[in-house]
Short mmCIF file of C-alpha atoms and ligand atoms in Angstrom, two decimals:
data_model
loop_
_atom_site.label_atom_id
_atom_site.label_comp_id
_atom_site.label_asym_id
_atom_site.label_seq_id
_atom_site.Cartn_x
_atom_site.Cartn_y
_atom_site.Cartn_z
CA MET A 294 0.00 0.00 0.00
CA SER A 295 1.45 3.39 -0.93
CA ARG A 296 1.46 5.75 2.02
CA VAL A 297 1.15 9.48 1.58
CA THR A 298 2.62 11.47 4.44
CA LEU A 299 1.49 14.92 5.52
CA THR A 300 4.59 16.48 3.91
CA GLN A 301 3.93 14.75 0.61
CA TYR A 302 0.27 15.75 0.73
CA LEU A 303 1.15 19.41 1.30
CA VAL A 304 3.81 19.43 -1.44
CA GLU A 305 1.41 17.83 -3.92
CA GLN A 306 -1.41 20.23 -2.98
CA GLN A 307 0.98 23.10 -3.63
CA ARG A 308 2.02 21.66 -7.00
CA GLU A 309 -1.51 20.97 -8.15
CA HIS A 310 -3.39 23.94 -6.77
CA GLY A 311 -0.66 26.40 -5.78
CA HIS A 312 -2.39 27.50 -2.58
CA ILE A 313 0.05 26.39 0.09
CA PRO A 314 2.92 28.89 0.17
CA GLY A 315 6.15 27.82 1.88
CA GLN A 316 5.40 29.66 5.13
CA LEU A 317 1.97 28.08 5.42
CA ARG A 318 3.38 24.62 4.77
CA LEU A 319 6.01 25.13 7.44
CA LEU A 320 3.35 26.38 9.86
CA ILE A 321 1.13 23.33 9.32
CA GLU A 322 4.08 20.97 9.66
CA VAL A 323 5.21 22.64 12.89
CA VAL A 324 1.72 22.48 14.39
CA ALA A 325 1.38 18.83 13.33
CA ARG A 326 4.77 17.97 14.83
CA THR A 327 3.82 19.72 18.07
CA CYS A 328 0.60 17.69 18.22
CA LYS A 329 2.80 14.57 18.22
CA ARG A 330 4.59 15.94 21.29
CA ILE A 331 1.30 16.80 22.98
CA ALA A 332 0.08 13.27 22.18
CA ILE A 333 3.10 11.85 24.00
CA SER A 334 2.26 13.86 27.14
CA VAL A 335 -1.43 12.93 26.89
CA ASN A 336 -0.56 9.23 26.58
CA LYS A 337 1.74 9.27 29.62
CA GLY A 338 -1.15 10.32 31.83
CA ALA A 339 -0.53 9.61 35.51
CA LEU A 340 2.97 8.28 34.70
CA GLY A 341 4.04 11.64 33.27
CA ASP A 342 2.74 13.84 36.10
CA VAL A 343 0.51 15.63 33.59
CA LEU A 344 -2.88 15.10 35.21
CA GLY A 345 -4.69 17.51 37.50
CA SER A 346 -5.02 21.26 37.76
CA THR A 347 -2.60 24.15 38.22
CA ASP A 348 -3.13 27.04 40.63
CA SER A 349 -3.82 29.44 37.78
CA GLN A 350 -6.89 30.53 35.86
CA ASN A 351 -7.11 31.55 32.20
CA VAL A 352 -8.56 34.80 30.90
CA GLN A 353 -12.09 33.35 30.96
CA GLY A 354 -11.74 32.51 34.66
CA GLU A 355 -11.42 28.75 34.12
CA VAL A 356 -8.94 26.80 36.24
CA GLN A 357 -6.12 25.63 33.97
CA LYS A 358 -5.28 21.96 33.84
CA LYS A 359 -1.61 20.99 33.73
CA LEU A 360 -2.08 19.72 30.18
CA ASP A 361 -3.69 23.03 29.09
CA VAL A 362 -0.49 24.78 30.14
CA ILE A 363 1.89 22.13 28.75
CA ALA A 364 0.17 22.06 25.35
CA ASN A 365 0.06 25.85 25.21
CA GLU A 366 3.79 26.14 25.95
CA LEU A 367 4.72 23.47 23.41
CA LEU A 368 2.81 25.25 20.64
CA LEU A 369 4.30 28.62 21.58
CA GLU A 370 7.90 27.43 21.65
CA ALA A 371 7.64 25.38 18.47
CA ASN A 372 6.14 28.20 16.41
CA GLU A 373 8.28 31.14 17.50
CA TRP A 374 11.47 30.68 15.55
CA GLY A 375 10.50 29.42 12.08
CA GLY A 376 9.88 32.81 10.48
CA HIS A 377 6.37 31.81 9.37
CA LEU A 378 4.40 33.69 12.01
CA ALA A 379 3.84 37.27 13.08
CA ALA A 380 1.97 36.38 16.27
CA MET A 381 -0.10 33.79 18.08
CA ALA A 382 -3.25 33.83 20.20
CA SER A 383 -4.49 31.09 22.46
CA GLU A 384 -7.54 30.31 24.54
CA GLU A 385 -5.10 29.96 27.45
CA MET A 386 -3.35 33.36 27.07
CA ASP A 387 -4.78 36.76 28.02
CA THR A 388 -3.23 38.64 25.13
CA ILE A 389 -1.55 37.89 21.82
CA HIS A 390 2.02 36.59 21.74
CA VAL A 391 4.09 38.52 19.22
CA VAL A 392 7.06 36.65 17.74
CA PRO A 393 10.13 38.06 19.57
CA ASN A 394 12.47 40.41 17.70
CA ARG A 395 15.30 37.91 17.69
CA TYR A 396 13.37 35.85 15.12
CA PRO A 397 12.22 36.85 11.64
CA GLN A 398 8.53 37.77 11.43
CA GLY A 399 6.34 35.83 9.04
CA GLU A 400 3.02 36.78 7.52
CA TYR A 401 0.68 34.36 9.31
CA LEU A 402 -1.27 34.50 12.56
CA LEU A 403 -1.91 31.30 14.48
CA LEU A 404 -4.82 30.85 16.90
CA TYR A 405 -5.39 27.74 18.96
CA ASP A 406 -7.20 25.95 21.72
CA PRO A 407 -4.21 23.92 22.91
CA LEU A 408 -6.20 21.29 24.81
CA ASP A 409 -9.87 21.09 24.01
CA GLY A 410 -12.10 19.01 26.26
CA SER A 411 -10.07 19.66 29.41
CA SER A 412 -12.77 18.14 31.63
CA ASN A 413 -12.06 14.77 30.00
CA ILE A 414 -8.30 14.62 30.66
CA GLU A 415 -8.46 12.76 33.97
CA VAL A 416 -11.11 10.32 32.83
CA ASN A 417 -9.18 9.17 29.74
CA VAL A 418 -11.74 10.30 27.18
CA SER A 419 -10.72 11.81 23.81
CA ILE A 420 -9.38 15.36 23.90
CA GLY A 421 -7.70 17.46 21.24
CA THR A 422 -5.94 20.53 19.89
CA ILE A 423 -7.78 22.96 17.57
CA PHE A 424 -6.02 25.53 15.38
CA SER A 425 -6.88 28.31 12.95
CA VAL A 426 -4.57 30.21 10.60
CA LEU A 427 -5.12 33.77 9.38
CA LYS A 428 -2.93 35.94 7.22
CA LYS A 429 -1.87 39.34 8.47
CA THR A 430 -3.45 41.86 6.12
CA GLY A 431 -2.16 45.35 5.24
CA ASN A 432 1.43 46.55 5.10
CA HIS A 433 1.70 48.15 8.53
CA ALA A 434 4.66 47.31 10.73
CA GLY A 435 4.14 45.37 13.93
CA VAL A 436 1.15 43.34 14.91
CA SER A 437 -1.70 43.93 17.33
CA GLU A 438 -4.90 42.24 18.45
CA ALA A 439 -6.74 44.14 15.72
CA ASP A 440 -4.88 42.08 13.09
CA PHE A 441 -6.56 38.95 14.47
CA LEU A 442 -10.11 40.30 14.29
CA GLN A 443 -10.91 38.83 10.88
CA CYS A 444 -13.99 36.86 9.84
CA GLY A 445 -13.61 33.09 9.85
CA ARG A 446 -14.06 32.92 6.08
CA GLN A 447 -10.62 34.55 5.79
CA GLN A 448 -8.87 31.57 7.41
CA ALA A 449 -5.99 30.22 5.31
CA ALA A 450 -6.10 26.85 7.05
CA ALA A 451 -7.70 25.17 10.03
CA GLY A 452 -7.59 21.82 11.70
CA TYR A 453 -7.57 19.78 14.83
CA CYS A 454 -5.83 16.80 16.30
CA VAL A 455 -7.85 14.33 18.34
CA TYR A 456 -6.03 12.29 20.98
CA GLY A 457 -8.26 9.25 21.14
CA PRO A 458 -7.95 5.51 20.48
CA GLN A 459 -6.07 6.74 17.40
CA THR A 460 -4.29 10.07 17.10
CA THR A 461 -5.83 11.80 14.08
CA LEU A 462 -5.04 15.11 12.42
CA VAL A 463 -7.78 16.72 10.36
CA LEU A 464 -6.88 19.58 8.06
CA THR A 465 -8.29 22.01 5.54
CA VAL A 466 -6.41 24.55 3.47
CA GLY A 467 -9.65 25.62 1.80
CA ASP A 468 -9.76 22.78 -0.70
CA GLY A 469 -11.64 19.99 1.07
CA VAL A 470 -10.83 18.12 4.24
CA ALA A 471 -8.13 15.48 4.70
CA MET A 472 -7.49 13.16 7.66
CA PHE A 473 -4.11 11.80 8.75
CA THR A 474 -3.46 9.07 11.29
CA LEU A 475 -0.31 9.07 13.40
CA ASP A 476 1.89 6.06 12.69
CA ARG A 477 3.67 5.79 16.02
CA GLU A 478 6.38 3.40 14.82
CA MET A 479 7.34 5.70 11.96
CA GLY A 480 6.52 8.90 13.82
CA SER A 481 4.72 10.23 10.76
CA TRP A 482 1.27 11.45 9.80
CA VAL A 483 -0.20 9.21 7.11
CA LEU A 484 -3.10 10.30 4.88
CA THR A 485 -6.03 8.02 5.70
CA GLU A 486 -9.04 9.90 4.28
CA GLU A 487 -9.35 12.52 1.57
CA ASN A 488 -12.33 14.59 0.36
CA VAL A 489 -14.22 14.00 3.60
CA ARG A 490 -17.97 14.59 3.11
CA ILE A 491 -20.62 15.04 5.81
CA PRO A 492 -23.99 13.48 4.87
CA GLU A 493 -26.63 16.21 4.43
CA ASP A 494 -29.18 14.40 6.59
CA THR A 495 -28.76 12.82 9.98
CA ARG A 496 -30.60 11.18 12.84
CA GLU A 497 -27.99 11.98 15.48
CA PHE A 498 -27.66 15.11 17.59
CA ALA A 499 -25.07 16.22 20.14
CA ILE A 500 -25.95 18.70 22.86
CA ASN A 501 -25.55 18.92 26.62
CA MET A 502 -29.15 18.03 27.53
CA SER A 503 -28.67 18.92 31.18
CA ASN A 504 -28.91 22.58 30.13
CA MET A 505 -32.31 22.16 28.47
CA ARG A 506 -34.26 24.18 31.04
CA HIS A 507 -31.95 27.15 30.40
CA TRP A 508 -32.24 27.22 26.59
CA ALA A 509 -34.22 29.67 24.49
CA ALA A 510 -37.57 28.48 23.09
CA PRO A 511 -36.33 27.67 19.53
CA MET A 512 -33.64 25.36 20.87
CA ARG A 513 -36.09 23.57 23.18
CA ARG A 514 -38.54 23.19 20.32
CA TYR A 515 -35.90 21.64 18.06
CA ILE A 516 -34.78 19.08 20.65
CA ASP A 517 -38.35 18.32 21.78
CA GLU A 518 -39.20 17.49 18.19
CA CYS A 519 -36.13 15.24 17.82
CA LEU A 520 -37.06 13.44 21.05
CA ALA A 521 -40.62 12.92 19.84
CA GLY A 522 -39.17 10.50 17.26
CA LYS A 523 -41.09 8.68 14.57
CA THR A 524 -44.55 9.72 15.66
CA GLY A 525 -43.54 13.39 16.20
CA PRO A 526 -43.27 16.21 13.64
CA ARG A 527 -39.87 15.00 12.36
CA GLY A 528 -41.20 11.55 11.56
CA LYS A 529 -37.97 9.77 12.53
CA ASP A 530 -36.16 8.55 15.62
CA PHE A 531 -33.00 10.38 16.70
CA ASN A 532 -29.97 9.10 18.56
CA MET A 533 -27.91 11.27 20.91
CA ARG A 534 -24.17 11.56 21.66
CA TRP A 535 -22.29 14.04 23.87
CA VAL A 536 -18.57 13.53 24.50
CA ALA A 537 -18.01 16.99 26.05
CA SER A 538 -14.90 17.38 23.89
CA MET A 539 -15.79 19.43 20.84
CA VAL A 540 -12.96 17.81 18.86
CA ALA A 541 -14.40 14.34 19.45
CA ASP A 542 -18.00 15.37 18.72
CA VAL A 543 -16.98 17.20 15.53
CA HIS A 544 -14.76 14.31 14.49
CA ARG A 545 -17.71 11.92 14.74
CA ILE A 546 -19.75 14.31 12.58
CA LEU A 547 -17.01 14.45 9.94
CA CYS A 548 -16.90 10.63 9.97
CA ARG A 549 -20.62 9.79 9.91
CA GLY A 550 -22.70 12.96 10.04
CA GLY A 551 -24.74 14.49 12.85
CA ILE A 552 -25.40 17.89 14.37
CA PHE A 553 -23.50 19.51 17.24
CA MET A 554 -24.95 22.38 19.24
CA TYR A 555 -23.76 24.54 22.09
CA PRO A 556 -26.45 27.25 22.19
CA TRP A 557 -26.88 30.43 24.18
CA ASP A 558 -28.56 29.83 27.50
CA GLN A 559 -30.00 32.02 30.23
CA ARG A 560 -27.52 31.10 32.96
CA GLU A 561 -25.21 33.79 31.60
CA PRO A 562 -27.53 35.81 29.36
CA ASP A 563 -24.88 38.34 28.36
CA LYS A 564 -22.64 35.67 26.85
CA PRO A 565 -23.59 34.54 23.34
CA GLY A 566 -22.51 30.99 24.22
CA LYS A 567 -19.82 28.91 25.90
CA LEU A 568 -17.51 28.19 22.98
CA ARG A 569 -14.95 30.59 21.65
CA LEU A 570 -15.39 32.03 18.16
CA MET A 571 -11.73 32.34 17.21
CA TYR A 572 -10.27 29.14 18.70
CA GLU A 573 -13.16 26.68 18.43
CA ALA A 574 -16.12 27.78 16.30
CA ASN A 575 -14.25 29.31 13.34
CA PRO A 576 -11.80 26.47 12.67
CA MET A 577 -14.52 23.84 13.13
CA ALA A 578 -16.96 25.78 10.94
CA PHE A 579 -14.31 26.02 8.20
CA LEU A 580 -13.69 22.26 8.32
CA VAL A 581 -17.41 21.43 8.41
CA GLU A 582 -18.21 23.72 5.46
CA GLN A 583 -15.28 22.31 3.52
CA ALA A 584 -16.80 18.86 4.05
CA GLY A 585 -20.20 20.00 2.72
CA GLY A 586 -21.81 20.72 6.09
CA ALA A 587 -23.06 23.98 7.58
CA ALA A 588 -22.28 26.04 10.69
CA THR A 589 -24.33 28.88 12.15
CA ASN A 590 -24.90 30.68 15.43
CA GLY A 591 -28.66 30.33 14.88
CA GLN A 592 -28.85 33.65 13.05
CA GLN A 593 -25.98 33.71 10.59
CA ARG A 594 -23.12 31.71 9.14
CA ILE A 595 -20.34 31.46 11.74
CA LEU A 596 -17.67 32.22 9.14
CA ASP A 597 -19.35 35.59 8.41
CA ILE A 598 -19.26 36.84 12.02
CA GLN A 599 -17.04 39.88 12.41
CA PRO A 600 -15.21 39.35 15.72
CA ALA A 601 -15.09 42.31 18.09
CA LYS A 602 -12.59 40.78 20.49
CA LEU A 603 -10.13 37.93 20.66
CA HIS A 604 -11.83 35.80 23.31
CA GLU A 605 -15.34 36.36 21.98
CA ARG A 606 -17.88 33.61 22.58
CA VAL A 607 -20.52 32.35 20.23
CA SER A 608 -23.50 30.05 20.01
CA VAL A 609 -22.71 27.06 17.75
CA MET A 610 -24.83 24.79 15.56
CA LEU A 611 -22.86 22.77 13.04
CA GLY A 612 -22.82 19.55 11.08
CA SER A 613 -25.13 17.91 8.54
CA ARG A 614 -26.40 20.68 6.27
CA HIS A 615 -30.15 20.02 6.28
CA GLU A 616 -30.29 19.60 10.04
CA VAL A 617 -28.33 22.82 10.67
CA GLU A 618 -30.64 24.68 8.28
CA HIS A 619 -33.61 23.23 10.16
CA VAL A 620 -32.54 24.35 13.63
CA THR A 621 -31.34 27.70 12.28
CA SER A 622 -34.75 28.36 10.73
CA TYR A 623 -36.30 28.05 14.21
CA HIS A 624 -33.91 30.67 15.59
CA GLN A 625 -34.06 33.17 12.76
CA GLY A 626 -36.55 35.90 13.47
CA SER A 627 -37.07 34.68 17.02
P1 AHM B 260 -12.43 23.66 26.95
O1 AHM B 260 -11.83 24.25 25.71
O2 AHM B 260 -12.13 24.44 28.18
O3 AHM B 260 -12.14 22.20 27.09
O4 AHM B 260 -14.05 23.82 26.82
C1 AHM B 260 -14.72 23.53 25.64
C2 AHM B 260 -15.48 22.23 25.78
C3 AHM B 260 -15.86 21.66 24.43
O5 AHM B 260 -14.84 20.84 23.96
C4 AHM B 260 -17.12 20.90 24.74
O6 AHM B 260 -17.98 20.79 23.63
C5 AHM B 260 -17.74 21.70 25.84
O7 AHM B 260 -16.70 22.47 26.43
C6 AHM B 260 -18.39 20.85 26.89
O8 AHM B 260 -19.04 21.65 27.78
P2 AHM B 260 -19.97 21.06 28.96
O9 AHM B 260 -19.04 20.53 29.99
O10 AHM B 260 -20.73 22.26 29.41
O11 AHM B 260 -20.84 20.00 28.36
MG1 MG B 261 -11.93 24.17 23.93
#
């Protein structure tokens, strides 16, 4: 069997379509290599002293797990020196990290959630790393937070790595979605799925049902109708899954379809949702759209949202196209 590695895939994409400049290729390879290092720490678990919490909180007031901090540091260090980046932003850092003067500045901006699904670390359930790549626009010197505030549709690349029974890297550079599986003996990412497509219809939803009493009426209506099954208005039975790691839930949707939702709820009415636009919703929405699915916040396409701040939150509904359109239609005009 001929095996295509990540490097070969990127080189061939560049040759055929010319949309992966050298700096972007280096960036993707560095992130992918760092995910291998994060995977090693994740796998060590209790033996590597990587479980448990730190004494610190992140900018959103969440207690940081040791692995949140380790993964964040690994990504920072690995991406500083290559000359492909101008700056980075992370769910775990208050402000942007500008590439220090001692290194050449590149033209890309990297955003990431270093360890998604932190609540699952100790219980040995799939977790992951999510990343999004933007290009610095304009010719101004230096870089500031304003450079990051671009709509998701401007992403040059996005992807995630899921640390599960297999370690899988899922990537888009705006020309479909490809999946790579880590070959641990060889230490390389091997292409295992190309042109990933999400079925347009589904009978499987993912949502944290324990929040149901806090949701807005359109969300409750949608789930009530799914639960009513064959004899209800939808005329079919639905199955439910909720891993509580967005990477794992989105990965399942890319593999077999489904809809994932983390809606606004009235516990914190001023927050549009729990998930972060720039580190979670945008990269996942880009991947899902590239695989033929849809992603909205209930009112509009996620990739069209103009961010006002780096750590902005958003309501998320993504996955199989027809199902996302269905739930979105309940929200629109409500
Ligand atoms: P994290 O980035 O701090 O891990 O939080 C995001 C996670 C998502 O991966 C997941 O979908 C969601 O939070 C689960 O939330 P809940 O525990 O409310 O079900
Ligand atoms: Mg997260």
